[in-house]
PDB file of C-alpha atoms in Angstrom:
ATOM      1  CA  ASN F   1      11.094  -8.159  12.756  1.00 52.00           C
ATOM      2  CA  ALA F   2       8.615 -10.389  12.640  1.00 69.00           C
ATOM      3  CA  GLY F   3       8.181 -13.126  10.164  1.00 92.00           C
ATOM      4  CA  VAL F   4       4.966 -14.570   8.593  1.00 96.00           C
ATOM      5  CA  MET F   5       2.522 -15.394  10.777  1.00 97.00           C
ATOM      6  CA  GLN F   6      -0.321 -18.202  10.558  1.00 97.00           C
ATOM      7  CA  ASN F   7      -2.881 -18.684  13.233  1.00 97.00           C
ATOM      8  CA  PRO F   8      -4.436 -20.871  14.544  1.00 97.00           C
ATOM      9  CA  ARG F   9      -1.289 -23.657  14.584  1.00 96.00           C
ATOM     10  CA  HIS F  10      -3.801 -25.860  14.855  1.00 97.00           C
ATOM     11  CA  LEU F  11      -7.640 -25.891  13.994  1.00 98.00           C
ATOM     12  CA  VAL F  12     -10.104 -28.716  14.600  1.00 98.00           C
ATOM     13  CA  ARG F  13     -13.509 -28.888  12.341  1.00 98.00           C
ATOM     14  CA  ARG F  14     -16.091 -31.199  12.441  1.00 98.00           C
ATOM     15  CA  ARG F  15     -17.026 -32.403   8.564  1.00 97.00           C
ATOM     16  CA  GLY F  16     -19.361 -29.613   7.470  1.00 97.00           C
ATOM     17  CA  GLN F  17     -18.185 -27.049   9.495  1.00 98.00           C
ATOM     18  CA  GLU F  18     -16.001 -23.989   7.936  1.00 98.00           C
ATOM     19  CA  ALA F  19     -12.534 -23.504   8.770  1.00 98.00           C
ATOM     20  CA  ARG F  20     -10.789 -20.414   8.230  1.00 98.00           C
ATOM     21  CA  LEU F  21      -6.845 -19.539   8.308  1.00 98.00           C
ATOM     22  CA  ARG F  22      -5.257 -16.558   8.644  1.00 98.00           C
ATOM     23  CA  CYS F  23      -1.851 -15.175   7.250  1.00 98.00           C
ATOM     24  CA  SER F  24      -0.395 -12.371   8.044  1.00 97.00           C
ATOM     25  CA  PRO F  25       2.782 -11.472   5.855  1.00 96.00           C
ATOM     26  CA  MET F  26       5.813 -10.143   6.423  1.00 94.00           C
ATOM     27  CA  LYS F  27       6.347  -6.388   7.092  1.00 91.00           C
ATOM     28  CA  GLY F  28       6.407  -4.767   3.558  1.00 87.00           C
ATOM     29  CA  HIS F  29       5.335  -7.849   1.621  1.00 90.00           C
ATOM     30  CA  SER F  30       2.748  -7.391  -0.564  1.00 89.00           C
ATOM     31  CA  HIS F  31       2.215 -10.628  -2.315  1.00 91.00           C
ATOM     32  CA  VAL F  32       1.066 -14.141  -0.515  1.00 94.00           C
ATOM     33  CA  TYR F  33       1.240 -17.718  -1.355  1.00 95.00           C
ATOM     34  CA  TRP F  34      -0.397 -20.952   0.220  1.00 97.00           C
ATOM     35  CA  TYR F  35       0.485 -24.044   0.172  1.00 97.00           C
ATOM     36  CA  ARG F  36      -0.904 -27.564   1.395  1.00 97.00           C
ATOM     37  CA  GLN F  37       0.891 -30.468   2.817  1.00 95.00           C
ATOM     38  CA  LEU F  38      -1.013 -33.842   3.256  1.00 91.00           C
ATOM     39  CA  PRO F  39       0.556 -36.233   5.696  1.00 84.00           C
ATOM     40  CA  GLU F  40       3.797 -37.544   4.691  1.00 81.00           C
ATOM     41  CA  GLU F  41       3.278 -35.653   1.041  1.00 85.00           C
ATOM     42  CA  GLY F  42       5.043 -32.257  -0.066  1.00 87.00           C
ATOM     43  CA  LEU F  43       4.003 -28.637  -0.704  1.00 93.00           C
ATOM     44  CA  LYS F  44       1.507 -28.750  -2.844  1.00 95.00           C
ATOM     45  CA  PHE F  45       0.685 -25.060  -4.568  1.00 94.00           C
ATOM     46  CA  MET F  46      -2.637 -23.659  -4.015  1.00 96.00           C
ATOM     47  CA  VAL F  47      -2.682 -19.659  -4.815  1.00 95.00           C
ATOM     48  CA  TYR F  48      -0.836 -16.983  -5.146  1.00 92.00           C
ATOM     49  CA  LEU F  49      -2.386 -13.373  -4.299  1.00 93.00           C
ATOM     50  CA  GLN F  50      -1.792  -9.715  -4.133  1.00 91.00           C
ATOM     51  CA  LYS F  51      -3.314  -7.179  -2.021  1.00 89.00           C
ATOM     52  CA  GLU F  52      -7.013  -7.382  -3.579  1.00 89.00           C
ATOM     53  CA  ASN F  53      -6.477  -9.762  -6.346  1.00 91.00           C
ATOM     54  CA  ILE F  54      -5.999 -13.302  -7.259  1.00 93.00           C
ATOM     55  CA  ILE F  55      -3.006 -13.932  -9.540  1.00 89.00           C
ATOM     56  CA  ASP F  56      -3.071 -17.498  -9.783  1.00 90.00           C
ATOM     57  CA  GLU F  57      -5.363 -19.815  -8.448  1.00 93.00           C
ATOM     58  CA  SER F  58      -4.484 -22.970 -10.403  1.00 92.00           C
ATOM     59  CA  GLY F  59      -4.582 -25.266  -7.438  1.00 93.00           C
ATOM     60  CA  MET F  60      -7.151 -24.380  -5.553  1.00 95.00           C
ATOM     61  CA  PRO F  61     -10.172 -27.443  -5.453  1.00 94.00           C
ATOM     62  CA  LYS F  62     -12.926 -25.978  -7.635  1.00 90.00           C
ATOM     63  CA  GLU F  63     -15.365 -26.017  -4.544  1.00 95.00           C
ATOM     64  CA  ARG F  64     -15.197 -25.414  -1.051  1.00 97.00           C
ATOM     65  CA  PHE F  65     -11.904 -23.214  -1.066  1.00 98.00           C
ATOM     66  CA  SER F  66     -11.683 -19.734  -1.547  1.00 97.00           C
ATOM     67  CA  ALA F  67      -9.407 -17.132  -0.626  1.00 97.00           C
ATOM     68  CA  GLU F  68      -8.738 -13.244  -0.013  1.00 96.00           C
ATOM     69  CA  PHE F  69      -5.846 -10.941   0.494  1.00 96.00           C
ATOM     70  CA  PRO F  70      -8.053  -7.566   1.401  1.00 94.00           C
ATOM     71  CA  LYS F  71      -6.359  -4.067   1.344  1.00 91.00           C
ATOM     72  CA  GLU F  72      -6.647  -4.041   4.803  1.00 91.00           C
ATOM     73  CA  GLY F  73      -6.032  -7.343   7.308  1.00 93.00           C
ATOM     74  CA  PRO F  74      -4.380 -11.021   7.173  1.00 96.00           C
ATOM     75  CA  SER F  75      -5.125 -13.416   3.882  1.00 97.00           C
ATOM     76  CA  ILE F  76      -7.845 -15.718   4.430  1.00 98.00           C
ATOM     77  CA  LEU F  77      -7.942 -19.296   3.374  1.00 98.00           C
ATOM     78  CA  ARG F  78     -11.539 -20.163   3.912  1.00 98.00           C
ATOM     79  CA  ILE F  79     -12.865 -24.076   3.321  1.00 98.00           C
ATOM     80  CA  GLN F  80     -16.328 -24.858   3.660  1.00 98.00           C
ATOM     81  CA  GLN F  81     -18.273 -27.680   4.651  1.00 98.00           C
ATOM     82  CA  VAL F  82     -15.172 -29.392   5.463  1.00 98.00           C
ATOM     83  CA  VAL F  83     -14.186 -32.959   4.772  1.00 97.00           C
ATOM     84  CA  ARG F  84     -11.753 -35.230   6.337  1.00 95.00           C
ATOM     85  CA  GLY F  85      -9.688 -35.232   3.443  1.00 95.00           C
ATOM     86  CA  ASP F  86      -8.622 -31.448   3.975  1.00 96.00           C
ATOM     87  CA  SER F  87      -6.937 -32.490   6.787  1.00 96.00           C
ATOM     88  CA  ALA F  88      -3.721 -31.376   6.396  1.00 97.00           C
ATOM     89  CA  ALA F  89      -0.947 -28.284   6.935  1.00 97.00           C
ATOM     90  CA  TYR F  90      -1.648 -25.348   5.150  1.00 98.00           C
ATOM     91  CA  PHE F  91       1.308 -23.226   4.558  1.00 98.00           C
ATOM     92  CA  CYS F  92       1.185 -19.487   3.605  1.00 97.00           C
ATOM     93  CA  ALA F  93       4.838 -17.358   2.361  1.00 95.00           C
ATOM     94  CA  SER F  94       4.858 -13.881   1.552  1.00 94.00           C
ATOM     95  CA  SER F  95       7.612 -12.157  -0.455  1.00 89.00           C
ATOM     96  CA  PRO F  96       7.619  -8.298  -1.526  1.00 85.00           C
ATOM     97  CA  GLY F  97       6.901  -9.154  -5.260  1.00 74.00           C
ATOM     98  CA  GLY F  98       7.024  -6.863  -7.936  1.00 64.00           C
ATOM     99  CA  LEU F  99       8.438  -6.747 -11.388  1.00 57.00           C
ATOM    100  CA  GLY F 100      12.757  -7.401 -11.019  1.00 57.00           C
ATOM    101  CA  ASN F 101      12.125  -8.290  -7.500  1.00 62.00           C
ATOM    102  CA  ASN F 102      13.474 -11.986  -7.243  1.00 73.00           C
ATOM    103  CA  SER F 103      13.610 -12.110  -3.230  1.00 81.00           C
ATOM    104  CA  PRO F 104      12.622 -15.240  -1.752  1.00 88.00           C
ATOM    105  CA  LEU F 105       9.261 -16.432  -0.189  1.00 89.00           C
ATOM    106  CA  HIS F 106       9.363 -16.624   3.428  1.00 93.00           C
ATOM    107  CA  PHE F 107       6.990 -19.077   5.151  1.00 96.00           C
ATOM    108  CA  GLY F 108       4.939 -19.340   8.124  1.00 97.00           C
ATOM    109  CA  ASN F 109       4.980 -22.641  10.368  1.00 95.00           C
ATOM    110  CA  GLY F 110       1.356 -23.229   9.117  1.00 97.00           C
ATOM    111  CA  THR F 111      -1.977 -24.109  10.324  1.00 98.00           C
ATOM    112  CA  ARG F 112      -2.651 -27.891  11.274  1.00 97.00           C
ATOM    113  CA  LEU F 113      -6.146 -28.696  10.332  1.00 97.00           C
ATOM    114  CA  THR F 114      -8.031 -31.817  12.052  1.00 97.00           C
ATOM    115  CA  VAL F 115     -11.374 -32.238  10.504  1.00 97.00           C
ATOM    116  CA  THR F 116     -13.391 -34.988  12.648  1.00 96.00           C
TER     117      THR F 116
ATOM    118  CA  ASP G   1       5.279 -30.138 -12.114  1.00 69.00           C
ATOM    119  CA  ALA G   2       8.534 -29.421 -10.516  1.00 71.00           C
ATOM    120  CA  LYS G   3      11.515 -28.928 -13.221  1.00 85.00           C
ATOM    121  CA  THR G   4      14.159 -30.813 -10.536  1.00 94.00           C
ATOM    122  CA  THR G   5      15.119 -34.335  -9.900  1.00 94.00           C
ATOM    123  CA  GLN G   6      16.672 -35.048  -6.189  1.00 96.00           C
ATOM    124  CA  PRO G   7      17.494 -38.238  -4.775  1.00 97.00           C
ATOM    125  CA  PRO G   8      14.998 -39.103  -2.435  1.00 96.00           C
ATOM    126  CA  SER G   9      17.472 -39.561   0.873  1.00 97.00           C
ATOM    127  CA  MET G  10      20.891 -39.223   1.466  1.00 97.00           C
ATOM    128  CA  ASP G  11      23.317 -39.830   4.888  1.00 97.00           C
ATOM    129  CA  CYS G  12      25.910 -37.638   6.276  1.00 96.00           C
ATOM    130  CA  ALA G  13      27.760 -38.219   8.905  1.00 96.00           C
ATOM    131  CA  GLU G  14      27.843 -35.402  11.762  1.00 96.00           C
ATOM    132  CA  GLY G  15      31.024 -32.859  11.201  1.00 96.00           C
ATOM    133  CA  ARG G  16      31.207 -33.901   7.456  1.00 96.00           C
ATOM    134  CA  ALA G  17      30.330 -31.892   4.384  1.00 97.00           C
ATOM    135  CA  ALA G  18      26.552 -32.602   3.290  1.00 98.00           C
ATOM    136  CA  ASN G  19      26.699 -32.571  -0.338  1.00 98.00           C
ATOM    137  CA  LEU G  20      22.959 -32.525  -1.948  1.00 98.00           C
ATOM    138  CA  PRO G  21      22.849 -32.765  -5.924  1.00 98.00           C
ATOM    139  CA  CYS G  22      19.775 -31.370  -7.876  1.00 97.00           C
ATOM    140  CA  ASN G  23      19.252 -32.407 -11.733  1.00 96.00           C
ATOM    141  CA  HIS G  24      17.033 -29.300 -13.469  1.00 94.00           C
ATOM    142  CA  SER G  25      18.163 -29.944 -17.105  1.00 92.00           C
ATOM    143  CA  THR G  26      14.879 -27.913 -18.864  1.00 90.00           C
ATOM    144  CA  ILE G  27      15.678 -25.029 -17.011  1.00 91.00           C
ATOM    145  CA  SER G  28      15.390 -21.616 -18.664  1.00 87.00           C
ATOM    146  CA  GLY G  29      18.276 -19.112 -18.949  1.00 83.00           C
ATOM    147  CA  ASN G  30      16.650 -16.615 -17.082  1.00 85.00           C
ATOM    148  CA  GLU G  31      15.247 -18.784 -14.145  1.00 89.00           C
ATOM    149  CA  TYR G  32      16.968 -18.928 -11.146  1.00 91.00           C
ATOM    150  CA  VAL G  33      17.800 -22.315  -8.554  1.00 94.00           C
ATOM    151  CA  TYR G  34      16.262 -21.902  -5.094  1.00 94.00           C
ATOM    152  CA  TRP G  35      16.927 -24.430  -2.380  1.00 97.00           C
ATOM    153  CA  TYR G  36      14.841 -24.432   0.940  1.00 96.00           C
ATOM    154  CA  ARG G  37      14.592 -27.055   3.843  1.00 97.00           C
ATOM    155  CA  GLN G  38      11.781 -28.268   5.809  1.00 96.00           C
ATOM    156  CA  ILE G  39      12.804 -29.661   9.303  1.00 94.00           C
ATOM    157  CA  HIS G  40      10.124 -32.191  10.559  1.00 87.00           C
ATOM    158  CA  SER G  41       6.406 -30.174  11.376  1.00 81.00           C
ATOM    159  CA  GLN G  42       8.003 -26.657  10.353  1.00 92.00           C
ATOM    160  CA  GLY G  43       7.579 -24.120   7.378  1.00 95.00           C
ATOM    161  CA  PRO G  44      10.288 -24.595   4.799  1.00 95.00           C
ATOM    162  CA  GLN G  45      13.273 -22.124   5.639  1.00 96.00           C
ATOM    163  CA  TYR G  46      14.772 -20.456   2.451  1.00 95.00           C
ATOM    164  CA  ILE G  47      18.245 -20.951   2.324  1.00 97.00           C
ATOM    165  CA  ILE G  48      20.216 -19.684  -0.941  1.00 96.00           C
ATOM    166  CA  HIS G  49      19.409 -18.990  -4.745  1.00 94.00           C
ATOM    167  CA  GLY G  50      21.469 -18.648  -7.575  1.00 93.00           C
ATOM    168  CA  LEU G  51      21.414 -17.716 -11.304  1.00 92.00           C
ATOM    169  CA  LYS G  52      24.912 -18.463 -12.943  1.00 91.00           C
ATOM    170  CA  ASN G  53      27.436 -17.763 -10.297  1.00 87.00           C
ATOM    171  CA  ASN G  54      28.482 -19.853  -7.241  1.00 93.00           C
ATOM    172  CA  GLU G  55      26.952 -18.758  -3.607  1.00 95.00           C
ATOM    173  CA  THR G  56      27.997 -18.721  -0.348  1.00 96.00           C
ATOM    174  CA  ASN G  57      25.863 -17.759   2.725  1.00 96.00           C
ATOM    175  CA  GLU G  58      25.557 -18.231   6.245  1.00 95.00           C
ATOM    176  CA  MET G  59      24.232 -21.383   6.126  1.00 94.00           C
ATOM    177  CA  ALA G  60      25.657 -22.978   2.947  1.00 97.00           C
ATOM    178  CA  SER G  61      27.072 -22.913  -0.199  1.00 98.00           C
ATOM    179  CA  LEU G  62      25.446 -23.227  -4.132  1.00 98.00           C
ATOM    180  CA  ILE G  63      27.500 -24.925  -6.681  1.00 97.00           C
ATOM    181  CA  ILE G  64      26.080 -24.373 -10.480  1.00 96.00           C
ATOM    182  CA  THR G  65      27.437 -26.013 -13.094  1.00 95.00           C
ATOM    183  CA  GLU G  66      28.344 -24.008 -16.190  1.00 94.00           C
ATOM    184  CA  ASP G  67      25.520 -25.225 -18.210  1.00 94.00           C
ATOM    185  CA  ARG G  68      23.514 -24.843 -15.349  1.00 94.00           C
ATOM    186  CA  LYS G  69      21.774 -28.015 -16.170  1.00 95.00           C
ATOM    187  CA  SER G  70      22.866 -29.341 -12.050  1.00 96.00           C
ATOM    188  CA  SER G  71      23.511 -28.027  -9.063  1.00 97.00           C
ATOM    189  CA  THR G  72      24.823 -28.700  -5.740  1.00 98.00           C
ATOM    190  CA  LEU G  73      24.236 -27.486  -2.337  1.00 98.00           C
ATOM    191  CA  ILE G  74      26.506 -27.599   0.518  1.00 98.00           C
ATOM    192  CA  LEU G  75      26.732 -27.682   3.993  1.00 97.00           C
ATOM    193  CA  PRO G  76      30.159 -27.276   4.730  1.00 96.00           C
ATOM    194  CA  HIS G  77      29.834 -28.813   8.588  1.00 94.00           C
ATOM    195  CA  ALA G  78      26.535 -30.697   9.131  1.00 96.00           C
ATOM    196  CA  THR G  79      25.103 -31.036  12.556  1.00 96.00           C
ATOM    197  CA  LEU G  80      21.876 -33.327  13.409  1.00 96.00           C
ATOM    198  CA  ARG G  81      19.679 -29.910  13.352  1.00 95.00           C
ATOM    199  CA  ASP G  82      20.235 -30.387   9.802  1.00 97.00           C
ATOM    200  CA  THR G  83      18.225 -33.093   9.573  1.00 97.00           C
ATOM    201  CA  ALA G  84      15.733 -32.233   7.422  1.00 97.00           C
ATOM    202  CA  VAL G  85      13.894 -32.533   3.829  1.00 96.00           C
ATOM    203  CA  TYR G  86      16.043 -30.348   0.935  1.00 97.00           C
ATOM    204  CA  TYR G  87      13.978 -28.787  -1.821  1.00 96.00           C
ATOM    205  CA  CYS G  88      16.187 -27.896  -4.860  1.00 96.00           C
ATOM    206  CA  ILE G  89      13.261 -25.226  -6.731  1.00 93.00           C
ATOM    207  CA  VAL G  90      13.494 -24.057 -10.554  1.00 92.00           C
ATOM    208  CA  ARG G  91      11.532 -20.095 -10.286  1.00 87.00           C
ATOM    209  CA  PRO G  92      10.259 -18.396 -13.047  1.00 79.00           C
ATOM    210  CA  PRO G  93      11.930 -14.774 -13.034  1.00 73.00           C
ATOM    211  CA  PRO G  94       9.894 -12.133 -11.031  1.00 65.00           C
ATOM    212  CA  ASN G  95       8.235 -10.835 -14.064  1.00 61.00           C
ATOM    213  CA  ARG G  96       6.445 -13.673 -14.790  1.00 59.00           C
ATOM    214  CA  ASP G  97       4.368 -16.324 -12.977  1.00 63.00           C
ATOM    215  CA  ASP G  98       6.155 -16.426  -9.375  1.00 68.00           C
ATOM    216  CA  LYS G  99       4.261 -19.236  -7.899  1.00 76.00           C
ATOM    217  CA  ILE G 100       6.902 -21.632  -6.621  1.00 83.00           C
ATOM    218  CA  ILE G 101       6.595 -25.864  -7.170  1.00 86.00           C
ATOM    219  CA  PHE G 102       8.088 -27.882  -4.611  1.00 90.00           C
ATOM    220  CA  GLY G 103       9.276 -31.766  -5.846  1.00 90.00           C
ATOM    221  CA  LYS G 104      10.116 -34.435  -3.663  1.00 90.00           C
ATOM    222  CA  GLY G 105      13.188 -33.294  -1.776  1.00 94.00           C
ATOM    223  CA  THR G 106      15.803 -35.088  -0.671  1.00 97.00           C
ATOM    224  CA  ARG G 107      15.510 -36.257   2.946  1.00 96.00           C
ATOM    225  CA  LEU G 108      18.786 -36.018   4.725  1.00 97.00           C
ATOM    226  CA  HIS G 109      19.676 -37.631   7.743  1.00 96.00           C
ATOM    227  CA  ILE G 110      22.457 -36.526  10.107  1.00 96.00           C
ATOM    228  CA  LEU G 111      24.098 -39.199  11.273  1.00 94.00           C
ATOM    229  CA  PRO G 112      26.259 -38.784  14.744  1.00 92.00           C
TER     230      PRO G 112
END
């Protein structure tokens, strides 16, 4: 009964490199959410996806950040040309979704990105 | 923006009940109250949720006032492992925009 799996747990990138963060939702879950948590701050919503669709990306920075959730495989959060300010913990959550479904979101243990 | 207000921090003696308050005076009739907690460096952990009635599970109890403008999360016998940041969240109904917005939460310290 695996929960939400995120990898890698820790990721170090130099400024200007690309970071790819992966999230495998719980079995049977078709909705994925990404959150960012800066050091000593709260969780900030970034994006909400269903399979092959972005539902809400109102929390995504306009440049360098993108997310996808393909028909097969994990959800990917991609950060291009990383800067030191991107250093944070990135959490993924999943839910079964669907109309009338009020199941809670379940979170992974995050990927800690450090930009040097 | 988060639709909830919580005290920034609270202390509770180990073995006692921890009562965490939350104000959500602008909650709509079909919005749920959810509680999560985040233990240092881990992902948020779901605790409990409710709409109108009080709820209880193996982790906690949730007491929602009759006017639904506030609620209290009760950890009946707090242990040191309950030290965490506790988030009270108002969640839209599941047939609308489903994102969860976190506020600043309450940092609960369990004292030995």
